[in-house]
Amino acid sequence: MFTVCKPVSKLAKAAIALTTAAFLAACEPGGVGGGPSIDTSNPVPVALLVPRSGDAALAQSLENAARLAMSDLPNVKIDLRVYDTAGNPTTATAVAQQAVAEGAKIIVGPVYAQAANAAGLAVLNKNVNVLSFSNNTSIAGGNVFVLGPTFENTASRLVNYAGRQGKTNIVIVHSNDSAGQVGQTAIANALANSRVNNAGTVGYDRSQQGVINSVPTIKATVDSTGADSIFMTATTAGALPLFSQLLPEAGVSPATTQFIGLTRWDIPPQTLELPGVQGGWFALPDPSKAQAYRQRYNATYGEAPHPISGLAYDGIAAIGALVSQGKSDALTGAALTQNAGFQGVGGIFRLRPNGTNERGLAVATIQNKQVVVIDPAPQSFSGAGF
């Protein structure tokens, strides 16, 4: 266990081994917020809310990850109590209240946004914070924090990288459903706070015909604005494969127009085979740390972790880092939002006073059907992009 005051960049050397660099404890509280007083000389009661009767495999993976994080906490004892939300808001309300009545000083979970929001409201007047696994920033704020990777964070990372690479005009291409609208807003906000211009926005209906119909409009927008990049919300399971074929055919070539993705383009691996995604940019967690986590989880439990299980590890790691300082206010909003951040399974992260988070992401491209990191994940929040 170690603490980092300033400079936080000392993390870089210490974070090589996941077992010894499970977390950062920082010495500078920031932000505002309430929270309970705790006795750090005794095990700290922590409630883990998982959808066991709704998705047993996911629930078990989250619990496994939480316990793996606990094993990486020297000199910190956590009394983990697991509660089943059944994946619905009504049960989440009841078990959140039960957990606090039984002594929980902080809640980790639930997974789904409505359940997380319900849990937060249920214990708001109990002065207990909730570190949810959701990435839906609409529920963030007050006593609810989202640990999941957000569109805002990814968009900011990629837009800032594009600006440093000399890109000046980006066209946003988004689906017209709720996820696409959220993504479009995140990209537009990132552009507004950067040196890169918003060259226009093209929406499309999430259907094959909707994608086909949007291609001429995308080309016309690129041509008329002189845009050098297209930032797409399309997913590998959705419109990305079709766009990657139709746009080059229409004369919008990735050789001359930079394709940028808001979501992971390396999952599933078959996506890497597509000609149209070669050279595209997307963001992902620190690959070496993410791989180290997967290997440790597999070695411990004999199976691969669920893709979001690392969020449970991150939540426990943050709690452990703060509790290790021995302060009674370790789990207040002010402590949780300290600026130095924490070390998680995918790299550095920190919670913000508005309930959202920032994560240190790597920027990757696809070359010869392989993922290549072109801008490594930052090792501290004093680096580029923060």
Coordinates of C-alpha atoms in Angstrom, one line a residue:
M1 CA 0.0 0.0 0.0
F2 CA 1.3 3.5 -0.8
T3 CA 0.0 7.0 -0.8
V4 CA 0.6 9.7 -3.3
C5 CA 0.4 13.4 -2.4
K6 CA 2.2 15.4 -5.1
P7 CA 3.5 14.7 -7.6
V8 CA 1.0 11.9 -8.5
S9 CA 3.2 11.0 -11.5
K10 CA 5.2 8.7 -9.2
L11 CA 2.4 6.2 -9.8
A12 CA 4.0 5.3 -13.1
K13 CA 6.7 3.2 -11.6
A14 CA 4.7 1.8 -8.8
A15 CA 1.8 0.7 -10.9
I16 CA 3.6 -2.0 -12.9
A17 CA 2.4 -4.8 -10.7
L18 CA -1.3 -4.9 -10.2
T19 CA -1.0 -6.6 -6.8
T20 CA 1.2 -3.9 -5.4
A21 CA -0.4 -1.0 -7.2
A22 CA -4.0 -1.8 -6.7
F23 CA -4.8 1.8 -5.8
L24 CA -3.6 5.3 -5.2
A25 CA -4.4 7.1 -2.0
A26 CA -4.2 10.8 -2.5
C27 CA -3.7 13.6 0.1
E28 CA -5.7 16.4 -1.4
P29 CA -9.4 16.3 -1.0
G30 CA -11.5 18.1 -3.6
G31 CA -15.1 18.7 -4.4
V32 CA -18.0 18.8 -2.0
G33 CA -20.3 16.3 -0.5
G34 CA -21.4 14.5 2.7
G35 CA -20.8 11.1 4.0
P36 CA -20.6 9.1 7.2
S37 CA -18.0 9.1 9.9
I38 CA -16.1 5.8 10.0
D39 CA -13.8 4.1 12.5
T40 CA -10.8 3.0 10.3
S41 CA -9.4 0.8 13.1
N42 CA -12.2 -1.7 12.6
P43 CA -13.4 -3.4 9.4
V44 CA -15.4 -0.9 7.3
P45 CA -18.9 -2.2 6.4
V46 CA -19.4 -1.9 2.6
A47 CA -22.5 -3.0 0.8
L48 CA -22.2 -4.6 -2.7
L49 CA -25.4 -4.4 -4.7
V50 CA -25.6 -6.9 -7.6
P51 CA -28.4 -8.4 -9.7
R52 CA -28.0 -12.0 -8.5
S53 CA -31.5 -13.1 -9.3
G54 CA -31.6 -11.1 -12.5
D55 CA -28.1 -12.0 -13.9
A56 CA -26.3 -14.5 -11.7
A57 CA -23.2 -14.7 -13.8
L58 CA -22.7 -11.0 -13.8
A59 CA -23.4 -10.7 -10.1
Q60 CA -20.9 -13.4 -9.3
S61 CA -18.2 -11.8 -11.4
L62 CA -18.7 -8.5 -9.7
E63 CA -18.5 -10.1 -6.3
N64 CA -15.4 -12.0 -7.3
A65 CA -13.7 -8.8 -8.6
A66 CA -14.6 -7.0 -5.3
R67 CA -13.1 -9.8 -3.3
L68 CA -10.0 -9.8 -5.5
A69 CA -9.6 -6.0 -4.8
M70 CA -10.0 -6.7 -1.1
S71 CA -7.1 -9.2 -1.2
D72 CA -4.9 -6.4 -2.7
L73 CA -5.6 -4.1 0.3
P74 CA -2.8 -4.4 2.8
N75 CA -3.6 -2.9 6.2
V76 CA -7.2 -2.2 5.3
K77 CA -10.1 -4.4 6.4
I78 CA -13.4 -4.3 4.6
D79 CA -16.6 -6.1 5.8
L80 CA -18.2 -6.8 2.5
R81 CA -22.0 -7.5 2.6
V82 CA -23.6 -8.6 -0.7
Y83 CA -27.2 -7.7 -1.5
D84 CA -29.4 -8.9 -4.4
T85 CA -31.2 -6.1 -6.3
A86 CA -32.8 -8.5 -8.8
G87 CA -31.9 -5.8 -11.4
N88 CA -34.9 -3.6 -10.6
P89 CA -35.3 -0.3 -8.9
T90 CA -37.9 -1.4 -6.3
T91 CA -35.7 -4.1 -4.9
A92 CA -32.6 -1.8 -5.1
T93 CA -34.5 0.7 -2.9
A94 CA -35.3 -1.9 -0.3
V95 CA -31.9 -3.5 -0.1
A96 CA -30.1 -0.2 -0.1
Q97 CA -32.1 0.8 2.9
Q98 CA -31.5 -2.6 4.5
A99 CA -27.8 -2.3 3.9
V100 CA -27.5 1.0 5.6
A101 CA -29.7 -0.1 8.5
E102 CA -27.3 -3.0 8.9
G103 CA -24.4 -0.6 9.1
A104 CA -23.1 -0.1 5.6
K105 CA -21.0 3.1 5.3
I106 CA -20.9 3.1 1.5
I107 CA -22.7 1.3 -1.3
V108 CA -20.9 -0.2 -4.3
G109 CA -23.3 -0.9 -7.2
P110 CA -26.0 -1.4 -8.5
V111 CA -25.4 -2.1 -12.2
Y112 CA -28.4 -0.6 -14.0
A113 CA -29.1 3.2 -14.0
Q114 CA -32.6 3.1 -12.7
A115 CA -31.6 0.8 -9.9
A116 CA -28.6 2.9 -9.0
N117 CA -30.7 6.0 -9.0
A118 CA -33.3 4.4 -6.8
A119 CA -30.6 3.2 -4.3
G120 CA -29.1 6.6 -4.1
L121 CA -32.4 8.3 -3.4
A122 CA -33.2 5.6 -0.8
V123 CA -30.2 6.4 1.3
L124 CA -29.8 10.1 0.5
N125 CA -31.0 11.2 3.9
K126 CA -28.8 8.6 5.6
N127 CA -25.6 10.5 4.4
V128 CA -24.3 7.4 2.5
N129 CA -22.7 7.6 -0.9
V130 CA -23.3 5.2 -3.8
L131 CA -20.6 4.1 -6.3
S132 CA -22.7 2.7 -9.0
F133 CA -21.6 0.5 -11.9
S134 CA -23.7 2.6 -14.4
N135 CA -22.2 4.8 -17.1
N136 CA -25.4 6.9 -17.4
T137 CA -24.4 10.4 -16.3
S138 CA -28.0 11.5 -16.1
I139 CA -28.2 9.8 -12.7
A140 CA -24.9 11.2 -11.4
G141 CA -24.8 13.8 -8.7
G142 CA -25.7 14.2 -5.1
N143 CA -24.7 11.0 -3.4
V144 CA -24.6 8.9 -6.6
F145 CA -21.3 8.5 -8.6
V146 CA -21.0 6.5 -11.8
L147 CA -18.0 4.3 -12.2
G148 CA -18.7 3.1 -15.7
P149 CA -16.8 4.6 -18.7
T150 CA -18.7 7.6 -20.0
F151 CA -19.2 9.0 -23.5
E152 CA -18.1 12.4 -22.2
N153 CA -14.7 11.0 -21.1
T154 CA -14.1 9.1 -24.3
A155 CA -15.2 12.0 -26.5
S156 CA -12.9 14.4 -24.7
R157 CA -9.9 12.1 -25.0
L158 CA -10.3 11.5 -28.7
V159 CA -11.2 15.1 -29.6
N160 CA -8.1 16.4 -27.7
Y161 CA -5.9 13.8 -29.4
A162 CA -7.3 14.8 -32.8
G163 CA -6.5 18.4 -32.1
R164 CA -2.9 17.5 -31.2
Q165 CA -2.6 15.6 -34.5
G166 CA -3.6 18.7 -36.4
K167 CA -7.2 17.9 -37.1
T168 CA -9.3 21.0 -37.4
N169 CA -12.9 20.1 -38.5
I170 CA -14.9 17.1 -37.4
V171 CA -18.4 16.0 -38.6
I172 CA -20.4 14.1 -36.0
V173 CA -22.4 11.1 -37.3
H174 CA -24.8 9.7 -34.8
S175 CA -27.8 7.4 -34.5
N176 CA -31.1 9.0 -33.7
D177 CA -31.9 6.8 -30.7
S178 CA -31.3 7.8 -27.1
A179 CA -27.7 6.4 -27.0
G180 CA -26.8 8.1 -30.2
Q181 CA -28.2 11.4 -28.9
V182 CA -26.2 11.1 -25.7
G183 CA -23.1 10.3 -27.7
Q184 CA -23.7 13.3 -30.1
T185 CA -24.0 15.6 -27.1
A186 CA -20.8 14.3 -25.6
I187 CA -18.9 14.8 -28.8
A188 CA -20.3 18.3 -29.4
N189 CA -19.4 19.3 -25.9
A190 CA -15.9 18.0 -26.3
L191 CA -15.5 19.9 -29.5
A192 CA -16.8 23.1 -27.9
N193 CA -14.1 22.8 -25.3
S194 CA -11.3 22.1 -27.8
R195 CA -9.4 23.7 -30.6
V196 CA -11.2 21.5 -33.1
N197 CA -14.3 22.9 -35.0
N198 CA -17.7 21.2 -35.1
A199 CA -18.2 21.0 -38.9
G200 CA -21.7 19.6 -38.7
T201 CA -23.9 16.8 -37.5
V202 CA -25.6 14.0 -39.4
G203 CA -28.2 11.8 -37.7
Y204 CA -29.4 8.5 -39.0
D205 CA -32.1 6.0 -38.1
R206 CA -30.8 2.7 -36.7
S207 CA -31.7 0.5 -39.7
Q208 CA -29.9 -0.6 -42.8
Q209 CA -32.0 1.8 -44.9
G210 CA -31.4 4.6 -42.4
V211 CA -27.6 4.1 -42.7
I212 CA -27.8 3.9 -46.5
N213 CA -29.9 7.1 -46.6
S214 CA -27.4 9.0 -44.5
V215 CA -24.3 8.4 -46.5
P216 CA -24.9 11.0 -49.3
T217 CA -25.6 13.6 -46.6
I218 CA -22.4 12.7 -44.7
K219 CA -20.4 13.0 -47.9
A220 CA -22.0 16.3 -48.8
T221 CA -21.3 17.7 -45.3
V222 CA -17.6 16.6 -45.5
D223 CA -17.2 18.1 -48.9
S224 CA -18.9 21.4 -48.1
T225 CA -17.1 22.0 -44.8
G226 CA -13.7 20.6 -45.8
A227 CA -13.9 18.3 -42.7
D228 CA -10.8 16.2 -42.1
S229 CA -12.5 13.8 -39.7
I230 CA -15.7 11.9 -39.0
F231 CA -16.6 11.1 -35.3
M232 CA -19.2 8.2 -35.2
T233 CA -21.3 6.9 -32.4
A234 CA -21.9 3.7 -34.4
T235 CA -21.1 0.4 -32.6
T236 CA -19.5 -2.8 -34.0
A237 CA -22.8 -4.6 -33.4
G238 CA -24.7 -1.8 -35.1
A239 CA -24.0 0.5 -38.0
L240 CA -20.2 0.5 -38.0
P241 CA -19.6 -2.4 -40.4
L242 CA -22.1 -0.9 -42.9
F243 CA -20.6 2.6 -42.6
S244 CA -17.1 1.3 -43.0
Q245 CA -18.1 -0.2 -46.3
L246 CA -20.5 2.5 -47.7
L247 CA -18.5 5.6 -46.9
P248 CA -15.4 4.6 -48.8
E249 CA -17.6 3.5 -51.7
A250 CA -19.2 7.0 -51.7
G251 CA -15.8 8.7 -51.8
V252 CA -15.3 9.4 -48.1
S253 CA -12.1 7.4 -47.7
P254 CA -10.4 6.6 -44.4
A255 CA -7.2 7.4 -46.3
T256 CA -8.1 11.0 -46.5
T257 CA -10.8 11.5 -43.8
Q258 CA -10.0 10.3 -40.3
F259 CA -12.6 7.9 -38.9
I260 CA -13.0 8.2 -35.2
G261 CA -15.2 5.9 -33.0
L262 CA -16.9 6.7 -29.7
T263 CA -17.1 2.9 -28.9
R264 CA -14.6 0.1 -28.8
W265 CA -13.8 -1.1 -32.4
D266 CA -11.8 -4.1 -31.2
I267 CA -14.7 -6.0 -29.8
P268 CA -15.6 -8.5 -31.3
P269 CA -12.2 -9.3 -32.9
Q270 CA -13.9 -9.9 -36.3
T271 CA -14.3 -6.2 -36.6
L272 CA -10.6 -5.8 -37.1
E273 CA -10.9 -7.6 -40.4
L274 CA -13.1 -4.8 -42.0
P275 CA -11.2 -2.8 -44.6
G276 CA -13.0 0.4 -43.7
V277 CA -11.9 0.5 -40.1
Q278 CA -8.2 0.3 -40.9
G279 CA -6.6 3.5 -39.6
G280 CA -9.6 4.4 -37.5
W281 CA -9.1 5.8 -34.0
F282 CA -10.9 4.7 -30.8
A283 CA -10.2 4.7 -27.1
L284 CA -9.7 1.9 -24.7
P285 CA -8.5 1.3 -21.1
D286 CA -4.7 0.9 -20.4
P287 CA -4.1 -2.4 -22.3
S288 CA -1.3 -3.7 -20.0
K289 CA -3.3 -3.1 -16.8
A290 CA -6.5 -4.5 -18.2
Q291 CA -4.6 -7.6 -19.3
A292 CA -3.0 -8.0 -15.9
Y293 CA -6.4 -7.9 -14.3
R294 CA -7.9 -10.5 -16.6
Q295 CA -5.0 -12.8 -16.0
R296 CA -5.2 -12.4 -12.2
Y297 CA -8.9 -12.9 -12.2
N298 CA -8.6 -16.0 -14.4
A299 CA -5.9 -17.5 -12.2
T300 CA -7.9 -16.9 -9.1
Y301 CA -11.3 -18.0 -10.3
G302 CA -10.6 -20.3 -13.2
E303 CA -12.6 -18.3 -15.7
A304 CA -12.6 -15.0 -17.6
P305 CA -14.1 -11.9 -15.8
H306 CA -17.2 -10.3 -17.0
P307 CA -16.3 -7.2 -19.1
I308 CA -17.7 -4.8 -16.5
S309 CA -16.5 -6.7 -13.4
G310 CA -13.5 -4.5 -13.1
L311 CA -15.8 -1.7 -11.9
A312 CA -16.3 -3.6 -8.7
Y313 CA -12.6 -3.9 -8.3
D314 CA -12.2 -0.1 -8.9
G315 CA -14.9 0.7 -6.3
I316 CA -13.3 -1.4 -3.6
A317 CA -9.8 -0.1 -4.6
A318 CA -10.9 3.5 -4.2
I319 CA -12.5 2.8 -0.8
G320 CA -9.4 1.0 0.4
A321 CA -7.1 3.8 -0.7
L322 CA -9.1 6.3 1.2
V323 CA -9.7 4.2 4.3
S324 CA -5.9 3.5 4.5
Q325 CA -5.3 7.1 5.5
G326 CA -7.0 6.5 8.8
K327 CA -9.3 9.4 8.6
S328 CA -12.9 9.3 9.9
D329 CA -14.1 11.3 6.8
A330 CA -12.6 8.9 4.3
L331 CA -15.9 8.1 2.6
T332 CA -17.3 11.6 2.3
G333 CA -18.0 13.1 -1.1
A334 CA -15.0 15.5 -0.6
A335 CA -12.7 12.5 0.0
L336 CA -14.1 10.4 -2.9
T337 CA -13.5 13.3 -5.3
Q338 CA -9.9 14.1 -4.5
N339 CA -8.0 15.2 -7.6
A340 CA -5.2 12.7 -7.6
G341 CA -7.5 9.8 -8.4
F342 CA -7.1 6.1 -8.0
Q343 CA -5.5 3.2 -9.8
G344 CA -8.0 0.8 -11.2
V345 CA -7.9 -2.3 -13.4
G346 CA -7.9 -0.3 -16.6
G347 CA -5.6 2.5 -15.4
I348 CA -6.1 5.8 -13.5
F349 CA -9.6 7.1 -12.7
R350 CA -11.1 9.8 -10.5
L351 CA -14.6 10.7 -9.4
R352 CA -15.8 14.2 -10.0
P353 CA -17.9 16.4 -7.7
N354 CA -20.8 16.2 -10.2
G355 CA -20.9 12.4 -9.8
T356 CA -19.3 11.6 -13.1
N357 CA -15.7 10.2 -13.6
E358 CA -12.6 10.7 -15.7
R359 CA -10.5 7.7 -16.8
G360 CA -7.1 7.7 -18.3
L361 CA -7.6 6.1 -21.7
A362 CA -5.3 5.0 -24.4
V363 CA -5.9 5.9 -28.1
A364 CA -5.6 3.0 -30.5
T365 CA -5.9 2.4 -34.2
I366 CA -6.2 -0.6 -36.4
Q367 CA -3.3 -1.5 -38.6
N368 CA -3.1 -4.7 -40.7
K369 CA -6.1 -6.0 -38.8
Q370 CA -4.3 -5.5 -35.4
V371 CA -4.9 -3.1 -32.6
V372 CA -2.0 -0.6 -32.2
V373 CA -1.8 1.9 -29.3
I374 CA -0.8 5.2 -30.8
D375 CA -1.1 7.3 -27.6
P376 CA -0.6 5.5 -24.3
A377 CA -2.9 6.0 -21.4
P378 CA -1.7 8.7 -19.1
Q379 CA -0.2 7.6 -15.8
S380 CA -1.4 10.6 -13.8
F381 CA -4.0 13.3 -14.0
S382 CA -1.3 16.0 -14.5
G383 CA -0.6 14.7 -18.0
A384 CA -2.0 15.6 -21.4
G385 CA -5.7 15.8 -21.7
F386 CA -6.4 16.5 -18.1

